[in-house]
Short mmCIF file of C-alpha atoms in Angstrom, two decimals:
data_model
loop_
_atom_site.label_atom_id
_atom_site.label_comp_id
_atom_site.label_asym_id
_atom_site.label_seq_id
_atom_site.Cartn_x
_atom_site.Cartn_y
_atom_site.Cartn_z
CA MET A 1 134.13 84.52 72.37
CA PRO A 2 130.45 83.61 72.15
CA VAL A 3 128.97 81.89 69.15
CA ALA A 4 125.36 81.64 68.11
CA ALA A 5 123.50 79.54 70.65
CA GLN A 6 122.06 76.26 69.48
CA PRO A 7 118.26 76.25 69.25
CA SER A 8 116.64 74.83 72.33
CA PRO A 9 113.01 74.42 73.31
CA PRO A 10 111.74 77.20 75.58
CA ALA A 11 111.31 76.33 79.22
CA GLY A 12 107.86 76.42 80.74
CA PRO A 13 104.51 75.78 79.09
CA ALA A 14 103.98 75.67 75.35
CA PRO A 15 102.69 78.78 73.60
CA HIS A 16 98.96 79.36 74.02
CA GLY A 17 98.26 80.51 70.45
CA PRO A 18 97.71 83.92 68.88
CA VAL A 19 98.93 87.00 70.71
CA ASP A 20 96.50 89.54 69.32
CA GLY A 21 94.49 89.71 72.52
CA VAL A 22 91.45 88.03 70.96
CA ALA A 23 91.65 84.26 71.50
CA PRO A 24 92.77 82.11 73.10
CA THR A 25 93.42 84.15 76.24
CA VAL A 26 97.04 84.39 77.31
CA PRO A 27 97.58 84.50 81.09
CA THR A 28 99.47 87.67 81.96
CA GLY A 29 100.44 89.59 85.07
CA ILE A 30 100.69 93.22 86.15
CA VAL A 31 102.70 94.02 89.27
CA TRP A 32 100.98 96.57 91.47
CA ASP A 33 100.78 97.71 95.07
CA ASP A 34 99.95 101.26 96.11
CA ALA A 35 103.04 101.08 98.34
CA LEU A 36 105.23 101.19 95.22
CA CYS A 37 104.58 104.94 95.20
CA GLU A 38 106.54 105.18 98.47
CA TYR A 39 109.74 105.21 96.36
CA ASP A 40 109.81 108.98 96.71
CA PHE A 41 112.90 111.21 96.84
CA GLY A 42 110.91 114.32 97.69
CA PRO A 43 108.89 117.07 96.01
CA TYR A 44 111.70 118.55 93.91
CA HIS A 45 113.22 115.33 92.58
CA PRO A 46 112.69 114.43 88.89
CA MET A 47 111.62 110.86 89.67
CA ALA A 48 108.23 111.78 91.08
CA PRO A 49 106.05 108.82 92.09
CA ILE A 50 103.04 110.49 90.44
CA ARG A 51 104.26 108.84 87.24
CA LEU A 52 103.43 105.44 88.76
CA ALA A 53 100.08 106.51 90.20
CA LEU A 54 99.01 108.06 86.88
CA THR A 55 100.13 104.99 84.92
CA ARG A 56 98.00 102.86 87.22
CA GLU A 57 95.06 105.24 86.73
CA LEU A 58 95.38 105.29 82.95
CA ALA A 59 95.71 101.50 82.71
CA ARG A 60 92.72 101.08 85.03
CA SER A 61 90.49 103.59 83.27
CA ALA A 62 91.41 102.07 79.88
CA GLY A 63 90.14 98.70 81.13
CA LEU A 64 93.50 96.94 80.94
CA TRP A 65 93.29 95.47 84.44
CA GLU A 66 89.94 93.87 83.62
CA ARG A 67 91.12 92.03 80.51
CA PRO A 68 90.60 88.24 80.49
CA GLY A 69 93.54 86.34 81.89
CA VAL A 70 95.11 89.34 83.65
CA GLU A 71 96.32 88.77 87.21
CA THR A 72 97.51 91.43 89.64
CA LEU A 73 100.87 90.32 90.99
CA SER A 74 102.06 91.35 94.44
CA ALA A 75 105.12 93.43 95.27
CA PRO A 76 106.49 92.05 98.53
CA VAL A 77 109.60 93.51 100.10
CA ALA A 78 112.60 91.53 98.85
CA SER A 79 114.68 89.89 101.55
CA ASP A 80 118.29 90.78 102.27
CA ALA A 81 119.30 87.37 100.89
CA GLN A 82 117.53 88.13 97.60
CA LEU A 83 119.12 91.56 97.36
CA ALA A 84 122.53 90.05 98.15
CA GLN A 85 122.37 88.05 94.93
CA VAL A 86 123.85 91.18 93.31
CA HIS A 87 124.34 93.75 96.10
CA ASP A 88 127.10 93.81 98.70
CA PRO A 89 125.78 93.22 102.25
CA ALA A 90 127.61 96.35 103.46
CA TYR A 91 125.70 98.38 100.90
CA ILE A 92 122.36 96.89 101.96
CA ASP A 93 123.23 97.81 105.53
CA ALA A 94 124.08 101.36 104.41
CA VAL A 95 120.68 101.70 102.69
CA ARG A 96 118.99 100.55 105.88
CA ARG A 97 120.90 103.14 107.89
CA ALA A 98 120.03 105.86 105.37
CA SER A 99 116.34 104.92 105.71
CA ARG A 100 116.02 106.31 109.22
CA PRO A 101 114.59 109.78 109.86
CA LEU A 102 117.18 112.41 109.04
CA ALA A 103 117.24 113.66 112.64
CA GLU A 104 118.54 110.26 113.76
CA ILE A 105 121.54 110.27 111.39
CA SER A 106 124.67 112.07 112.52
CA ALA A 107 126.69 114.35 110.25
CA GLU A 108 129.56 111.87 110.35
CA GLU A 109 127.29 109.03 109.28
CA LEU A 110 125.83 111.13 106.47
CA ASP A 111 129.35 111.74 105.18
CA GLU A 112 130.06 108.01 105.36
CA LEU A 113 126.87 107.15 103.44
CA VAL A 114 127.90 109.36 100.54
CA ARG A 115 130.55 106.83 99.53
CA PHE A 116 127.66 104.43 98.86
CA GLY A 117 126.00 106.99 96.58
CA LEU A 118 123.40 107.82 99.22
CA GLY A 119 122.75 111.52 99.77
CA GLY A 120 122.92 114.61 97.60
CA ASP A 121 120.69 115.50 94.68
CA ASP A 122 120.98 112.20 92.78
CA VAL A 123 119.81 109.66 95.38
CA PRO A 124 118.80 111.64 98.47
CA ALA A 125 118.06 109.54 101.53
CA PHE A 126 114.46 109.37 102.74
CA PRO A 127 112.73 107.55 105.61
CA GLY A 128 111.73 104.04 104.57
CA MET A 129 114.03 104.02 101.53
CA HIS A 130 115.16 100.43 102.04
CA THR A 131 111.63 99.06 102.24
CA ALA A 132 110.39 101.09 99.26
CA SER A 133 113.38 100.09 97.13
CA ALA A 134 113.26 96.42 98.11
CA ARG A 135 109.55 96.32 97.30
CA ILE A 136 110.30 97.20 93.67
CA VAL A 137 112.75 94.30 93.57
CA GLY A 138 110.14 92.04 95.16
CA GLY A 139 107.67 92.96 92.43
CA SER A 140 110.09 92.00 89.67
CA LEU A 141 110.92 88.73 91.44
CA THR A 142 107.22 87.91 91.82
CA ALA A 143 106.68 88.56 88.12
CA LEU A 144 109.67 86.42 87.21
CA GLU A 145 108.50 83.50 89.32
CA ALA A 146 104.99 83.76 87.87
CA ILE A 147 106.51 83.40 84.39
CA ARG A 148 108.88 80.60 85.34
CA SER A 149 106.12 78.60 87.04
CA GLY A 150 103.84 78.91 84.01
CA ARG A 151 101.23 80.83 86.02
CA VAL A 152 101.51 83.65 83.49
CA ARG A 153 103.13 83.80 80.10
CA ARG A 154 104.39 87.36 80.36
CA ALA A 155 104.32 90.09 82.98
CA VAL A 156 105.05 93.78 83.50
CA ASN A 157 106.41 95.72 86.47
CA PHE A 158 106.40 99.33 85.31
CA ALA A 159 107.72 100.44 88.71
CA GLY A 160 110.86 98.41 88.02
CA GLY A 161 113.75 98.84 85.64
CA LEU A 162 116.06 100.64 88.10
CA HIS A 163 119.06 99.86 85.93
CA HIS A 164 121.80 102.16 87.28
CA ALA A 165 122.23 100.69 90.78
CA LYS A 166 125.58 98.96 91.29
CA SER A 167 126.76 96.26 93.67
CA SER A 168 127.90 98.72 96.33
CA SER A 169 126.39 102.06 95.35
CA ALA A 170 123.23 103.85 94.35
CA SER A 171 123.28 105.79 91.10
CA GLY A 172 120.99 107.60 88.69
CA PHE A 173 117.96 107.63 91.03
CA CYS A 174 118.31 103.86 91.52
CA VAL A 175 118.89 102.22 94.91
CA TYR A 176 118.51 98.48 94.23
CA ASN A 177 118.80 96.91 90.77
CA ASP A 178 115.61 94.88 90.38
CA ALA A 179 116.43 93.79 86.82
CA ALA A 180 119.81 92.34 87.76
CA VAL A 181 118.40 90.63 90.87
CA ALA A 182 115.62 89.05 88.79
CA ILE A 183 118.01 87.83 86.10
CA ARG A 184 120.48 86.45 88.62
CA HIS A 185 117.64 84.68 90.42
CA ALA A 186 116.41 83.17 87.15
CA LEU A 187 119.88 81.86 86.28
CA ASP A 188 120.40 80.45 89.76
CA ALA A 189 117.01 78.74 89.45
CA GLY A 190 118.12 76.98 86.26
CA GLU A 191 117.21 79.32 83.42
CA GLU A 192 119.40 78.41 80.45
CA ARG A 193 119.95 81.85 78.88
CA VAL A 194 118.46 85.25 79.69
CA MET A 195 118.65 88.22 77.36
CA TYR A 196 118.16 91.74 78.70
CA VAL A 197 117.24 94.47 76.22
CA ASP A 198 117.28 98.04 77.54
CA VAL A 199 115.83 100.89 75.42
CA ASP A 200 115.97 103.59 78.10
CA VAL A 201 117.69 106.73 76.82
CA HIS A 202 120.46 106.18 79.39
CA HIS A 203 122.91 103.29 79.22
CA GLY A 204 121.87 100.31 81.35
CA ASP A 205 125.21 100.37 83.10
CA GLY A 206 124.23 98.77 86.39
CA VAL A 207 122.69 95.65 84.85
CA GLU A 208 125.59 95.32 82.44
CA ARG A 209 128.20 95.61 85.20
CA LEU A 210 126.42 93.26 87.61
CA LEU A 211 126.26 90.56 84.89
CA TRP A 212 129.60 91.45 83.29
CA ASP A 213 131.18 88.02 83.79
CA GLU A 214 128.04 85.88 83.42
CA PRO A 215 128.06 84.01 80.07
CA ARG A 216 124.41 82.97 80.39
CA ALA A 217 123.19 86.58 80.57
CA ILE A 218 123.39 88.75 77.46
CA THR A 219 122.77 92.48 78.00
CA LEU A 220 121.91 94.78 75.10
CA SER A 221 121.47 98.51 75.70
CA VAL A 222 120.26 101.04 73.10
CA HIS A 223 120.87 104.55 74.40
CA GLU A 224 121.98 108.09 73.66
CA THR A 225 125.76 108.12 73.45
CA GLY A 226 127.66 108.34 76.71
CA GLU A 227 129.77 111.06 75.11
CA ARG A 228 126.85 113.39 75.72
CA LEU A 229 124.71 111.84 78.43
CA PHE A 230 124.83 110.26 81.92
CA PRO A 231 126.28 107.82 82.90
CA GLY A 232 129.00 108.35 80.29
CA THR A 233 129.37 104.66 79.50
CA GLY A 234 128.03 102.09 77.04
CA PHE A 235 130.38 102.26 74.07
CA VAL A 236 130.69 99.67 71.32
CA GLN A 237 133.97 98.31 72.67
CA ASP A 238 132.41 97.59 76.09
CA SER A 239 131.61 93.96 75.41
CA GLY A 240 131.76 91.89 78.60
CA GLY A 241 134.24 90.57 81.10
CA SER A 242 136.94 87.95 80.73
CA GLY A 243 134.46 85.29 81.79
CA ALA A 244 131.85 86.29 79.23
CA PRO A 245 133.36 88.17 76.28
CA GLY A 246 130.83 89.43 73.75
CA THR A 247 127.86 89.17 76.10
CA ALA A 248 127.57 92.91 76.75
CA ILE A 249 126.24 94.68 73.65
CA ASN A 250 125.93 98.45 73.36
CA VAL A 251 124.21 100.53 70.70
CA PRO A 252 125.11 104.19 71.40
CA LEU A 253 123.08 106.62 69.28
CA PRO A 254 123.77 110.23 68.30
CA SER A 255 121.98 112.98 70.20
CA ARG A 256 118.81 114.23 68.52
CA THR A 257 118.12 110.85 66.92
CA THR A 258 114.56 110.98 65.58
CA ALA A 259 111.71 108.56 66.22
CA ASP A 260 112.19 106.97 62.79
CA GLY A 261 115.94 106.69 63.32
CA TRP A 262 115.49 105.17 66.79
CA VAL A 263 113.19 102.44 65.47
CA ARG A 264 115.50 101.88 62.50
CA ALA A 265 118.50 101.43 64.80
CA ILE A 266 116.64 98.98 67.04
CA ARG A 267 115.31 96.93 64.12
CA ALA A 268 118.82 96.80 62.62
CA THR A 269 120.39 95.35 65.77
CA VAL A 270 118.01 93.81 68.29
CA PRO A 271 116.03 91.20 66.29
CA PRO A 272 119.02 89.47 64.65
CA LEU A 273 120.88 89.37 67.95
CA VAL A 274 117.92 88.01 69.92
CA ARG A 275 117.44 85.33 67.27
CA ALA A 276 121.14 84.43 67.41
CA VAL A 277 121.28 84.30 71.21
CA ARG A 278 118.02 82.32 71.47
CA PRO A 279 117.31 83.17 75.13
CA THR A 280 114.90 81.06 77.12
CA LEU A 281 113.63 84.23 78.82
CA LEU A 282 113.50 87.82 77.57
CA VAL A 283 113.70 90.74 80.04
CA THR A 284 113.23 94.24 78.64
CA GLN A 285 113.48 97.73 80.12
CA HIS A 286 111.30 100.50 78.65
CA GLY A 287 112.40 103.81 80.12
CA ALA A 288 110.12 106.49 78.67
CA ASP A 289 112.88 109.10 78.74
CA SER A 290 113.77 108.60 75.08
CA HIS A 291 110.72 110.76 74.34
CA ARG A 292 111.23 114.19 72.77
CA LEU A 293 109.58 115.94 75.76
CA ASP A 294 111.79 114.36 78.40
CA PRO A 295 113.78 117.06 80.24
CA LEU A 296 116.85 114.93 81.02
CA ALA A 297 117.92 113.70 77.58
CA ASP A 298 118.17 114.69 73.96
CA LEU A 299 116.54 112.12 71.70
CA SER A 300 113.42 112.93 69.71
CA VAL A 301 111.36 109.76 70.02
CA SER A 302 107.55 109.63 69.86
CA LEU A 303 105.02 107.51 71.72
CA GLU A 304 104.22 105.78 68.44
CA ALA A 305 107.88 104.74 68.16
CA GLN A 306 107.99 103.49 71.75
CA ARG A 307 104.79 101.52 71.11
CA GLU A 308 106.27 99.94 67.98
CA VAL A 309 109.38 98.81 69.87
CA MET A 310 107.24 97.33 72.66
CA LEU A 311 105.35 95.32 70.03
CA LEU A 312 108.66 94.19 68.56
CA MET A 313 109.81 92.90 71.96
CA ARG A 314 106.61 90.88 72.31
CA GLU A 315 107.01 89.45 68.81
CA LEU A 316 110.58 88.42 69.55
CA ALA A 317 109.58 86.79 72.83
CA GLU A 318 106.88 84.81 71.03
CA GLU A 319 109.24 83.77 68.25
CA VAL A 320 112.29 82.88 70.31
CA CYS A 321 111.35 81.91 73.87
CA GLY A 322 107.75 80.77 73.85
CA GLY A 323 106.42 84.18 74.84
CA ARG A 324 108.25 84.22 78.19
CA TRP A 325 108.74 87.95 78.67
CA LEU A 326 109.26 90.19 81.68
CA ALA A 327 108.82 93.90 80.82
CA LEU A 328 110.01 96.65 83.16
CA GLY A 329 109.64 100.42 83.32
CA GLY A 330 112.68 102.59 84.01
CA GLY A 331 113.42 106.26 83.50
CA GLY A 332 111.02 108.95 82.39
CA TYR A 333 110.75 112.46 83.76
CA ALA A 334 107.90 114.02 81.80
CA VAL A 335 105.96 112.38 84.61
CA ILE A 336 102.44 113.54 83.71
CA ASP A 337 102.43 114.09 79.96
CA VAL A 338 104.54 111.16 78.70
CA VAL A 339 105.30 108.39 81.18
CA PRO A 340 101.71 107.27 81.92
CA ARG A 341 100.84 107.11 78.22
CA SER A 342 104.04 105.23 77.34
CA TRP A 343 103.64 102.63 80.06
CA ALA A 344 99.91 102.24 79.43
CA HIS A 345 100.95 101.10 75.95
CA LEU A 346 103.39 98.67 77.60
CA VAL A 347 100.70 97.27 79.90
CA ALA A 348 98.32 96.89 76.96
CA ILE A 349 100.90 95.06 74.83
CA VAL A 350 101.86 92.73 77.67
CA THR A 351 98.22 91.91 78.47
CA GLY A 352 96.78 91.59 74.96
CA ALA A 353 95.71 93.88 72.16
CA PRO A 354 97.68 97.13 71.79
CA ILE A 355 95.92 100.47 72.19
CA GLU A 356 95.73 102.51 69.02
CA ALA A 357 97.89 105.63 69.27
CA ALA A 358 94.99 107.79 68.07
CA ALA A 359 92.61 106.49 70.74
CA PRO A 360 91.31 109.24 73.07
CA LEU A 361 92.49 109.29 76.66
CA PRO A 362 89.79 108.35 79.19
CA GLU A 363 88.08 111.24 80.96
CA ALA A 364 89.02 109.78 84.36
CA PHE A 365 92.69 109.95 83.46
CA LEU A 366 92.44 113.47 82.07
CA ALA A 367 90.88 114.59 85.34
CA ALA A 368 93.61 112.86 87.37
CA ALA A 369 96.35 114.40 85.20
CA ALA A 370 94.80 117.86 85.54
CA ALA A 371 94.70 117.45 89.32
CA ALA A 372 98.34 116.36 89.34
CA ARG A 373 99.36 119.39 87.29
CA ALA A 374 97.53 121.70 89.68
CA GLU A 375 99.14 120.01 92.69
CA HIS A 376 102.61 120.44 91.15
CA GLY A 377 101.97 124.03 90.03
CA LEU A 378 102.10 123.16 86.33
CA SER A 379 100.12 124.79 83.53
CA PRO A 380 97.29 122.83 81.86
CA GLU A 381 98.17 120.86 78.73
CA PRO A 382 94.93 120.78 76.72
CA GLY A 383 96.66 119.41 73.60
CA ILE A 384 97.42 116.00 75.15
CA LEU A 385 94.18 114.11 74.54
CA SER A 386 95.22 110.81 72.92
CA PHE A 387 97.47 107.84 73.66
CA GLY A 388 99.91 108.93 70.95
CA ASP A 389 101.62 112.02 69.61
CA GLY A 390 100.09 111.97 66.14
CA ARG A 391 103.50 111.10 64.65
CA PRO A 392 103.37 107.79 62.74
CA VAL A 393 106.64 105.90 62.41
CA ALA A 394 108.22 105.50 58.99
CA ALA A 395 111.46 103.69 59.77
CA GLY A 396 113.50 102.52 56.81
CA ASP A 397 114.40 98.87 56.34
CA TRP A 398 118.09 98.25 57.02
CA SER A 399 118.17 95.36 54.53
CA ARG A 400 117.87 97.92 51.73
CA GLY A 401 121.22 99.41 52.67
CA PHE A 402 122.57 102.19 54.84
CA ASP A 403 123.77 105.72 54.23
CA PRO A 404 127.44 106.19 55.25
CA GLY A 405 126.86 109.94 55.30
CA ASP A 406 124.22 109.62 58.04
CA PRO A 407 125.63 109.75 61.62
CA LEU A 408 122.93 107.35 62.85
CA ASP A 409 123.62 104.80 60.13
CA ARG A 410 127.34 105.02 60.78
CA ALA A 411 126.76 104.39 64.49
CA VAL A 412 124.52 101.40 63.80
CA GLN A 413 126.85 99.84 61.28
CA ALA A 414 129.76 100.25 63.71
CA VAL A 415 127.80 98.17 66.21
CA ARG A 416 126.94 95.54 63.63
CA ARG A 417 130.58 95.23 62.54
CA ALA A 418 131.81 94.99 66.12
CA VAL A 419 129.19 92.64 67.55
CA PHE A 420 127.54 90.54 64.86
CA PRO A 421 130.53 88.25 64.12
CA ASP A 422 130.64 87.24 67.80
CA TRP A 423 127.20 85.70 67.33
CA GLY A 424 127.74 84.12 63.92
CA LEU A 425 126.04 86.99 62.07
CA ASP A 426 127.14 88.83 58.94
CA PRO A 427 127.14 92.60 59.63
CA TYR A 428 126.33 93.31 55.98
CA LEU A 429 123.73 90.66 55.27
CA ASP A 430 121.92 89.69 58.48
#
């Protein structure tokens, strides 16, 4: 059973000072390559690459790429050896075979690829799939190495966060698991402890499973309950393998949890656990699909709430591990109206001063979004003109007590009772 980790100095360079984006400048990195948009399952798939292109456009037109100290990080194609840190070589070979033009793949081979999760509506095969998927992994590895070397203090790969992929199968629109590869690489390179915090609406099952028996990796997933939502996992009792009991932490939330409730649940669980674990590196996944407009889930979270949680992750990284923070994207299927705004907030918070939720969207982005709607046969959305939803967060403070008649508070307190003692925390006081 784990106990609270002893404080240890963060690896890498010392903190550079304030993190408000004013002074001194903090070196940061944004992963980008236009080829990242080649991760494309076709015109009718929910995970449309336009969400990446529009995020890039919004971040660019908001001036985030031109901030002092910001470096564009490359997204090379990860090697088979890098992928094999978490993926079975037979699976990597299957992805390569599925990456050929469809006309070159026999019916028998297509049937055989299905057992690897390749094919069908979830993860349909497409030409070049291996290269496109491995490039996302390469981007997260580049960001990780930039942080570990001290070249940057924190970095973001919003194309990453493909958290459902397993060792030998694709799942949930995810082919290779860039987060798990990056964490495994960091541990193999000597990182003392890595904590992974996943706030995507879906359980981060792939990362959890791939690190299930690794005591130096602590995974924490906050998600809509698996009783109601894919992938049907991530319950409080799922707490790690025999080699690392207590290192998998799950916070399943009731369907229709509000923005205030979502922030309240995260503040009641994540900060005390991060402080108890004391990771030397923080990796976070920020799927935008917790938003109330997302078509594939049933939480009611706002952009203001997502922004607040992003700021919380940065604060925790600064407090606990010297600011060493790798932020990833993830899910998000309101690909024009929500995802670019959510991840522009993430890029802003990684690179310096946050963008105010009430700030108007740049005209260049509005034009690009309108063109994307027209291309996809969607109606105009004239009401979306700012970076936020106009819904300020008013989350209650857990330290003032909880309501046992509230399903959300009951779910959160169940997590605290189950998990906090493992890390030397009092579920009623901490």
